Short mmCIF file of C-alpha atoms and ligand atoms in Angstrom, two decimals:
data_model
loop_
_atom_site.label_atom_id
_atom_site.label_comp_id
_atom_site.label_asym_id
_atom_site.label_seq_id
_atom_site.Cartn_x
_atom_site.Cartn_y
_atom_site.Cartn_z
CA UNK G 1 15.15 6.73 32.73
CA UNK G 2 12.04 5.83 34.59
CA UNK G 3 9.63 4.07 32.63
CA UNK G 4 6.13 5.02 31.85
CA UNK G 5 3.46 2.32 32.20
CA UNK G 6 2.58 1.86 28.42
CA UNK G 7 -1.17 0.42 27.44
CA UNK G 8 -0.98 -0.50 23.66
CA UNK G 9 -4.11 -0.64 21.55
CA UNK G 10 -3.02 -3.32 19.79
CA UNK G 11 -1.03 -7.06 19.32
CA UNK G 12 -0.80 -9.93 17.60
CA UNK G 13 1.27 -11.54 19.65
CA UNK G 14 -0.99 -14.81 20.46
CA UNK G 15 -0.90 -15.29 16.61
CA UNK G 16 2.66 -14.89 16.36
CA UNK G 17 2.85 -17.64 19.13
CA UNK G 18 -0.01 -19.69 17.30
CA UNK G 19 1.68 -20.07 14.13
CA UNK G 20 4.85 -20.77 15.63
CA UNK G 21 3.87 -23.66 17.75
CA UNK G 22 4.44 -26.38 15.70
CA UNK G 23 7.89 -25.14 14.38
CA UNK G 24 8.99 -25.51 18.09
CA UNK G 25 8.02 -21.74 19.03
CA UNK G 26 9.09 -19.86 21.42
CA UNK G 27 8.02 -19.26 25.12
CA UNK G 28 6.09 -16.20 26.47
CA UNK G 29 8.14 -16.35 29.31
CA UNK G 30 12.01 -16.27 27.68
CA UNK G 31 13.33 -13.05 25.99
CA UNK G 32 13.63 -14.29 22.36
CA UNK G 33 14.87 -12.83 19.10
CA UNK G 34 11.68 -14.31 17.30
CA UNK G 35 8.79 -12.34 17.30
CA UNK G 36 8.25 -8.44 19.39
CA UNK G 37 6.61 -9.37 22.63
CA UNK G 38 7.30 -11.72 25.34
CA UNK G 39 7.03 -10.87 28.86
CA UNK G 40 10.60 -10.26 29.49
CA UNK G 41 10.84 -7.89 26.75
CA UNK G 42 7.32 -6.40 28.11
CA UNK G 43 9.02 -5.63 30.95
CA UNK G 44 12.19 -4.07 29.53
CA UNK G 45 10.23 -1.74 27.07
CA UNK G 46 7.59 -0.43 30.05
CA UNK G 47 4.71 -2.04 28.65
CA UNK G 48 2.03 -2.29 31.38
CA UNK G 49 -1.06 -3.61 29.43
CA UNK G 50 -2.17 -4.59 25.94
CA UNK G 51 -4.69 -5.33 23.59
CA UNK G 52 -4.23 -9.29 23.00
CA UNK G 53 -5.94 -9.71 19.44
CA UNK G 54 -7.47 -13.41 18.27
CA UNK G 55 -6.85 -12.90 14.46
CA UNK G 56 -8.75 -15.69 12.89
CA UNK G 57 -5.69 -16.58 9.85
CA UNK G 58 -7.07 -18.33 6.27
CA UNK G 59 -7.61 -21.85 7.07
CA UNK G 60 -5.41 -22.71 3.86
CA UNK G 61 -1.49 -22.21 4.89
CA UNK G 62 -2.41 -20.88 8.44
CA UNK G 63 -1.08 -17.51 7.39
CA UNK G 64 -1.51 -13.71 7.46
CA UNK G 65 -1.62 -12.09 3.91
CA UNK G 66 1.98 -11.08 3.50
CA UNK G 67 3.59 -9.06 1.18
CA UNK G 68 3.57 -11.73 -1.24
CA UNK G 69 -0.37 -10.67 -1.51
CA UNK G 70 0.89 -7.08 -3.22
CA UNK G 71 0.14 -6.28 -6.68
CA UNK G 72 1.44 -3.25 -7.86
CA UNK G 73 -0.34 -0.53 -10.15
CA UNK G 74 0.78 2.72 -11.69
CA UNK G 75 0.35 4.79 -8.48
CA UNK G 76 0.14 2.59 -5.63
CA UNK G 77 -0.28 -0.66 -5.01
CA UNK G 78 -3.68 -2.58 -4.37
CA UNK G 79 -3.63 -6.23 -2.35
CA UNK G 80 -6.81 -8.46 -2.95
CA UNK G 81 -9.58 -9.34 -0.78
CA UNK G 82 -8.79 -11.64 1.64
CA UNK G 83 -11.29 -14.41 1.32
CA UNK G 84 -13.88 -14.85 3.91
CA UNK G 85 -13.64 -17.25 6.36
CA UNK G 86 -16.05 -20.16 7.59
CA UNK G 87 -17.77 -19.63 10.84
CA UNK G 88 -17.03 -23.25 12.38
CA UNK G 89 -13.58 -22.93 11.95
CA UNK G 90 -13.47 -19.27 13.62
CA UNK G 91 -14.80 -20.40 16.22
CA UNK G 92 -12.67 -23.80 16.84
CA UNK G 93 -9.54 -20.93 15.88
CA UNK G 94 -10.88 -18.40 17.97
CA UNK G 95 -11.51 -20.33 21.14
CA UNK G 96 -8.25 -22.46 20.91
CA UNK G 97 -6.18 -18.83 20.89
CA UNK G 98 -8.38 -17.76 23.81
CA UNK G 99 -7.38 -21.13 25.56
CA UNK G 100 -4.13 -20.23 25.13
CA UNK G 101 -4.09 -17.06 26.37
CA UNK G 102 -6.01 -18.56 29.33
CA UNK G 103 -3.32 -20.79 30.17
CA UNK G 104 -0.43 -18.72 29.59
CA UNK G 105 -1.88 -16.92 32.48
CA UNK G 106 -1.98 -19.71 34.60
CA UNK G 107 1.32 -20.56 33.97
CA UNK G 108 2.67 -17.22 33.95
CA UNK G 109 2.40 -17.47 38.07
CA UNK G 110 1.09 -13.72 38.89
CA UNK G 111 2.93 -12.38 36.26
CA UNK G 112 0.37 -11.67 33.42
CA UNK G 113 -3.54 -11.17 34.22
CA UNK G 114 -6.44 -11.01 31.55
CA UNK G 115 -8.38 -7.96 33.09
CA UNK G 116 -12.33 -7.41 32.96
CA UNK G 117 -12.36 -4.26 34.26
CA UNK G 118 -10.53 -1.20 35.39
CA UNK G 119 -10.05 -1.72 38.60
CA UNK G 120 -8.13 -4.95 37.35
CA UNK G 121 -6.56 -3.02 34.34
CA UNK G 122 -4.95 -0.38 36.94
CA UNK G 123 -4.54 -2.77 39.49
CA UNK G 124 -2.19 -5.16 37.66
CA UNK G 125 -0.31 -1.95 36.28
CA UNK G 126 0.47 -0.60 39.40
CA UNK G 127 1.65 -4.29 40.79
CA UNK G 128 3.75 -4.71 37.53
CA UNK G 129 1.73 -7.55 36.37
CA UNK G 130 1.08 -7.85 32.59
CA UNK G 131 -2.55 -6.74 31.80
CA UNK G 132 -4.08 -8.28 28.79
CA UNK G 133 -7.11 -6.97 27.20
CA UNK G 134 -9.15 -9.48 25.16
CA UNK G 135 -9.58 -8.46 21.75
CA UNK G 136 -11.15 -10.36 18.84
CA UNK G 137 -10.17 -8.77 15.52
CA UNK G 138 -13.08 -9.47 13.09
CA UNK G 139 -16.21 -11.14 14.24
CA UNK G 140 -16.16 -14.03 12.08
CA UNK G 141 -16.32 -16.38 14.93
CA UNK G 142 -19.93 -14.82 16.37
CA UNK G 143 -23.30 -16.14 15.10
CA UNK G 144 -25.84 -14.26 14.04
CA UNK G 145 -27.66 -14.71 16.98
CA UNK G 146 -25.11 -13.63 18.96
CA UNK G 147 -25.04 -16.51 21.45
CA UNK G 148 -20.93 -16.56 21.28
CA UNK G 149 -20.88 -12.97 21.68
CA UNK G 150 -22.27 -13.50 25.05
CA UNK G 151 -19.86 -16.71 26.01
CA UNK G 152 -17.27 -14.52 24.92
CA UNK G 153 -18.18 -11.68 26.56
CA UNK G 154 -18.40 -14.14 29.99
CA UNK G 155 -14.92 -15.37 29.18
CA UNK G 156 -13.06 -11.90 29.07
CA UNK G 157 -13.74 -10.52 26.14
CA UNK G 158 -14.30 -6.51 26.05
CA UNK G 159 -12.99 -5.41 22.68
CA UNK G 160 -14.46 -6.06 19.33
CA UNK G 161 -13.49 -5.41 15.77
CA UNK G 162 -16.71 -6.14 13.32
CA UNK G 163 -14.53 -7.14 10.30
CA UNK G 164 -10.63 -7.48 9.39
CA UNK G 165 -9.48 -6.66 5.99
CA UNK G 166 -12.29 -8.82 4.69
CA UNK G 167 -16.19 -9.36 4.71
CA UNK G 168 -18.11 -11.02 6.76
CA UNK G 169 -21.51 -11.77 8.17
CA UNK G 170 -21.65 -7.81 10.06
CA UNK G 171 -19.67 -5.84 7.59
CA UNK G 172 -16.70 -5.16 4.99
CA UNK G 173 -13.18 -4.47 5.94
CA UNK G 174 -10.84 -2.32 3.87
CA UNK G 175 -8.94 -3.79 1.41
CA UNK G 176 -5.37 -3.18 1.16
CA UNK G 177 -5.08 -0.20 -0.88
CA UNK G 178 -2.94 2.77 -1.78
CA UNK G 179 -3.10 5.50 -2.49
CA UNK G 180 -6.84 5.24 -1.84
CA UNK G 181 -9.85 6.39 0.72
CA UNK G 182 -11.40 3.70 3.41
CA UNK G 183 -14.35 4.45 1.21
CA UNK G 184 -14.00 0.92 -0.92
CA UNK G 185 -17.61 -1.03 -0.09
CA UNK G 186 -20.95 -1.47 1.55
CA UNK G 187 -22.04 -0.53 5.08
CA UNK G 188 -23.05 -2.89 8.03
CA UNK G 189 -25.51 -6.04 7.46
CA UNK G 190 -28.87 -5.93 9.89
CA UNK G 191 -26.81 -8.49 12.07
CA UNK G 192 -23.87 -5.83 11.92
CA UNK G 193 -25.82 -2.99 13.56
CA UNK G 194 -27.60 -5.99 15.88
CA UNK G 195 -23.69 -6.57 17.10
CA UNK G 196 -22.97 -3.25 17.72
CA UNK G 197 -26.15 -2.85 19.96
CA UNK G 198 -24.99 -5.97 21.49
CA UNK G 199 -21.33 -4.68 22.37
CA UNK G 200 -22.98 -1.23 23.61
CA UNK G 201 -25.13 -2.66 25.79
CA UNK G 202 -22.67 -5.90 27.13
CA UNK G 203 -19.90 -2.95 27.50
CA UNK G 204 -17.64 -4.54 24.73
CA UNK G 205 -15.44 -1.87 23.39
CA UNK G 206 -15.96 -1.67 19.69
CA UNK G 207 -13.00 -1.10 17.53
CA UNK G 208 -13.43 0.50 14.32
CA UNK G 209 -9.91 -0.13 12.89
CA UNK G 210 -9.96 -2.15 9.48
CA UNK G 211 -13.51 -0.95 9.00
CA UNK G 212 -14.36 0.63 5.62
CA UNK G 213 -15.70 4.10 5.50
CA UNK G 214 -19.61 3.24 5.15
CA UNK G 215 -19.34 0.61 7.96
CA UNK G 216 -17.81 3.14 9.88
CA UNK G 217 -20.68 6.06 9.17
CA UNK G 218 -22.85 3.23 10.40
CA UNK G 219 -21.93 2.71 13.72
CA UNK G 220 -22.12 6.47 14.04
CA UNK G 221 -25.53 6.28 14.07
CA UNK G 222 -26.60 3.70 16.47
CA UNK G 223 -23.55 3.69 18.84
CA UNK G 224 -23.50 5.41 22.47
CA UNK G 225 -20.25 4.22 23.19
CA UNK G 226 -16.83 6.49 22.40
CA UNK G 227 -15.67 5.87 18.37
CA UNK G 228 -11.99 3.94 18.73
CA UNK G 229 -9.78 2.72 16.22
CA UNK G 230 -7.29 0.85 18.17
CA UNK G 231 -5.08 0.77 15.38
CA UNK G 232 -4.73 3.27 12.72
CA UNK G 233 -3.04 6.67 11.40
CA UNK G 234 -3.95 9.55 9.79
CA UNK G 235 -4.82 9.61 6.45
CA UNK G 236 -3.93 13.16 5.66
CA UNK G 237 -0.28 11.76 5.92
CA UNK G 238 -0.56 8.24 4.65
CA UNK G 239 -3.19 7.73 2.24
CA UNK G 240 -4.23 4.45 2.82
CA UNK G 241 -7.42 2.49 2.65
CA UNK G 242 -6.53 1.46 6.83
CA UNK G 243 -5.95 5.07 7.54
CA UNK G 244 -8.55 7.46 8.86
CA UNK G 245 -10.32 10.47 6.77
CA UNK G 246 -10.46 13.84 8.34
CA UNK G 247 -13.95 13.34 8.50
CA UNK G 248 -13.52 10.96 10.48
CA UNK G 249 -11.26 11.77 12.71
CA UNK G 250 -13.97 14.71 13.63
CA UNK G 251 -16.22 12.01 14.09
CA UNK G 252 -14.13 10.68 16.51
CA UNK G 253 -13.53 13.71 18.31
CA UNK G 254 -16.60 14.31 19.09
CA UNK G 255 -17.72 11.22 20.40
CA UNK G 256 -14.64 11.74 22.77
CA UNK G 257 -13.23 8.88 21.80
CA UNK G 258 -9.82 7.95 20.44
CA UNK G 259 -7.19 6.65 17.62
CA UNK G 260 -4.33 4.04 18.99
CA UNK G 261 -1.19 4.74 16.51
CA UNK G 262 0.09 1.88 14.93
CA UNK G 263 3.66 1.15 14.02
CA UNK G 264 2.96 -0.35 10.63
CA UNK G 265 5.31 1.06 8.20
CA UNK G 266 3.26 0.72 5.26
CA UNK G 267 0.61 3.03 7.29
CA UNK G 268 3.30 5.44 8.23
CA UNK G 269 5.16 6.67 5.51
CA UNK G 270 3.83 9.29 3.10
CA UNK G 271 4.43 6.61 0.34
CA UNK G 272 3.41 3.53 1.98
CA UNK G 273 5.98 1.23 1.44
CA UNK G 274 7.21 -1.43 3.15
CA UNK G 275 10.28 0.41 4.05
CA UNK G 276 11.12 -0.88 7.40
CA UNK G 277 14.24 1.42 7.00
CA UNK G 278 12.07 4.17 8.74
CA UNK G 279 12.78 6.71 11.26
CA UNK G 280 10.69 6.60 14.26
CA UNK G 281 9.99 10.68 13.61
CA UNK G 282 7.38 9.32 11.22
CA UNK G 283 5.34 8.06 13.78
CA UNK G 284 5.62 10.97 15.88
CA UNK G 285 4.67 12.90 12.67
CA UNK G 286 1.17 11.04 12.64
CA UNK G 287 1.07 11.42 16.32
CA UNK G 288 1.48 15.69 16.41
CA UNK G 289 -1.24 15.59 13.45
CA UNK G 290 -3.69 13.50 15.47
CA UNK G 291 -3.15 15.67 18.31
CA UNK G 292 -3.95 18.75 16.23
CA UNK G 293 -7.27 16.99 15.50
CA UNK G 294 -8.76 15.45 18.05
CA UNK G 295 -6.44 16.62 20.80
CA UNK G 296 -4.49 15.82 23.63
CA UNK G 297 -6.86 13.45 25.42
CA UNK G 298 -7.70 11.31 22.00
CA UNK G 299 -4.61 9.27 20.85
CA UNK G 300 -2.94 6.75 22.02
CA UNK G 301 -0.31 3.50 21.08
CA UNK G 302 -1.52 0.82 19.29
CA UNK G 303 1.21 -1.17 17.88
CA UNK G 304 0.52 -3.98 15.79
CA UNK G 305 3.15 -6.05 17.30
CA UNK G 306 3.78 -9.16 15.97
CA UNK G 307 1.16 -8.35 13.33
CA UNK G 308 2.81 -5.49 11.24
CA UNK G 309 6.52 -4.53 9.34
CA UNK G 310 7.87 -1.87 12.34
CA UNK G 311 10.51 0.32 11.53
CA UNK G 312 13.78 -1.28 12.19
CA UNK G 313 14.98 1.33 14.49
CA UNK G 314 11.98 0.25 17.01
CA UNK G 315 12.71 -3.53 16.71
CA UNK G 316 10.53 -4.76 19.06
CA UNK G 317 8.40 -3.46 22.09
CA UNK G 318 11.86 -3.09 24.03
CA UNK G 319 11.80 0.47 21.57
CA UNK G 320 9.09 1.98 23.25
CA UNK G 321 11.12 4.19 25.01
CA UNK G 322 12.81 5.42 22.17
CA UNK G 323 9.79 6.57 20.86
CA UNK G 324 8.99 7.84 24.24
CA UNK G 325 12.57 10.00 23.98
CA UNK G 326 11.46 11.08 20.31
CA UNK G 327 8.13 12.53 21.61
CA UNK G 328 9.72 14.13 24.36
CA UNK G 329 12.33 15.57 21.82
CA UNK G 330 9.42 17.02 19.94
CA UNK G 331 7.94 18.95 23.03
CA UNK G 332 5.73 16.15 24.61
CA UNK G 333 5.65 17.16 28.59
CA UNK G 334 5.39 14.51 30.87
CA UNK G 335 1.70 14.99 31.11
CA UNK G 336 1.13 14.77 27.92
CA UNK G 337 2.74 11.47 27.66
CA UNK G 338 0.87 9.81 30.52
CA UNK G 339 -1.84 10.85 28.88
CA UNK G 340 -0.71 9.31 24.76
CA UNK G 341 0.73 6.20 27.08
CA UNK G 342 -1.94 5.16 29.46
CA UNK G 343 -4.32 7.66 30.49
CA UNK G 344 -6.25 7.93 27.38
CA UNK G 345 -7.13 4.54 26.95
CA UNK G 346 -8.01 4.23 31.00
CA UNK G 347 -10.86 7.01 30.15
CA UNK G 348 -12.07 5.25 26.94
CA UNK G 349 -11.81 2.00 28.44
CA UNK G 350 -14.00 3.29 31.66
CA UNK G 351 -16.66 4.70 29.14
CA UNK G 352 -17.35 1.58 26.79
CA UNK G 353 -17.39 -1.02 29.98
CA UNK G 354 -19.45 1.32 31.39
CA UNK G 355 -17.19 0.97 34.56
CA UNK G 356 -17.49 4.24 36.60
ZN1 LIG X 401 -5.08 -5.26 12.47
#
């Protein structure tokens, strides 16, 4: 079967390789068995180009909040807030991940490029070379001032989340919580709107995933740039705090912009468990219902690789075309899926860098 250049809203693939550095690791460059992307396995699941996130873990343990973090209550299940994090060592975290990145593209020979703009993005596709996108996830590692948005911007960055599951300086992210809305806190700070101005006017995409619902009304009002959540899944399915409202999915229509799909059991399933035991229909399911809403041209992939629990069946980004074969099961014609796998994001991208 001939293989579909895939962009993917979203990874977490430098943190995966972050964490595991000390324990020995593995390489970017071998297929491994650890972790769900390398560039081997890239290759071998069609991936084209990808969201790299910076994901800025708690300084104590060096970890994500696991499933350890879970407390469960009589219809759901409700994690705490993940403490906030201190700006100096964002920043030390934030740039030593980008330095990595950096120099996994100097060693990678050719093979994988960090693109600035589209004519990089679909030039590296077409060649077969590895795009990576530079995302930050959460903007504790920006000043108020915004001088590092601007260093940051000049060293590749062009996406943006405001907040992770957590507050900080701009905003609130949602808590872990279900079955409940994204509606759990306050809106954007002054310097919160001040970044979004910032990213509209430097051509940073902004990404509204982890977001709560006020912050998210916010940026509605000032933004000029297409609404994306890079990662996230319908609500109307999943009822999760991470998932998107109706409302907002309107929203989101009709600033043309568009929802990546993420793989995350947990925001999958109906009952949002960690069930990894899940059939790859389910994200399909949350794919034909964003479709419905915001249409054809308005959703996209967005993973969570190396970030999320995937459903077993998937395993790693070498799955992709499985999930290609479900859609196409399920009616998706081949334009339609250049459009979920690539072509979406190409538009959105071109609109928020302002490139063309
Ligand atoms: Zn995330």
């Amino acid at each position: 079967m001939q293989h579909l250049p895939i962009i993917d809203g979203h990874n977490d693939t430098l943190l995966h390789l972050y964490l595991h550095e000390r324990g020995g690791g593995r390489s970017f460059f071998e297929q491994s068995d650890s972790g769900e992307i390398d560039l081997p396995r890239a290759r071998i699941g069609g991936m084209g180009a990808g969201f790299f996130a910076i994901f800025v873990p708690e300084e104590s343990g060096m970890r994500p909040p696991s499933a350890d973090d879970v407390i469960l209550t009589d219809d759901g299940y409700t994690v705490p807030f993940a403490a906030p994090i201190d700006f100096n060592y964002a920043r030390a975290t934030t740039i030593a991940m980008m330095a990595k990145l950096f120099r996994l593209e100097a060693e990678s020979a050719g093979q994988l490029k960090v693109v600035r703009d589209i004519a990089e993005l679909t030039g590296a596709i077409h060649d077969g070379v590895l795009a990576a996108i530079l995302h930050i996830e959460g903007a504790e590692a920006i000043d108020p001032d915004l001088d590092t948005l601007e260093v940051f911007y000049q060293a590749g960055v062009r996406s943006l989340g405001l907040v992770w599951s957590r507050p900080n300086g701009f905003g609130e992210g949602v808590p872990y919580r279900y079955p409940r809305t994204p509606d759990t806190g306050p809106g954007l700070s002054d310097a919160g709107f001040r970044l979004v101005a910032a990213c509209n006017r430097l051509g940073i995409m902004l990404d509204l995933s982890h977001l709560n619902e006020q912050g998210f009304w916010d940026v509605t009002k000032i933004s000029n740039a297409p609404l994306v959540a890079t990662h996230s899944n319908a609500h109307g399915i999943c009822p999760v705090t991470r998932n998107l409202t109706d409302r907002q999915l309107d929203a989101i229509k009709e600033s043309d912009g568009m929802v990546g799909v993420a793989f995350d059991v947990t925001m999958l399933r109906p009952d949002g468990w960690l069930e990894p035991d899940t059939p790859l229909g389910v994200i399909v399911d949350h794919i034909d219902y964003l479709v419905e809403r915001l249409g054809i041209d308005r959703v996209g992939f967005g993973s969570d690789f190396d970030g999320a629990s995937i459903p077993t069946e998937l395993k790693d980004v070498t799955g992709l075309p499985k999930l290609i074969a479900v859609l196409r099961d399920r009616g998706y014609d081949e334009p339609a899926l250049r459009k979920l796998t690539s072509e979406n994001w190409i538009r959105v991208l071109r609109q928020a860098w302002h490139d063309g």
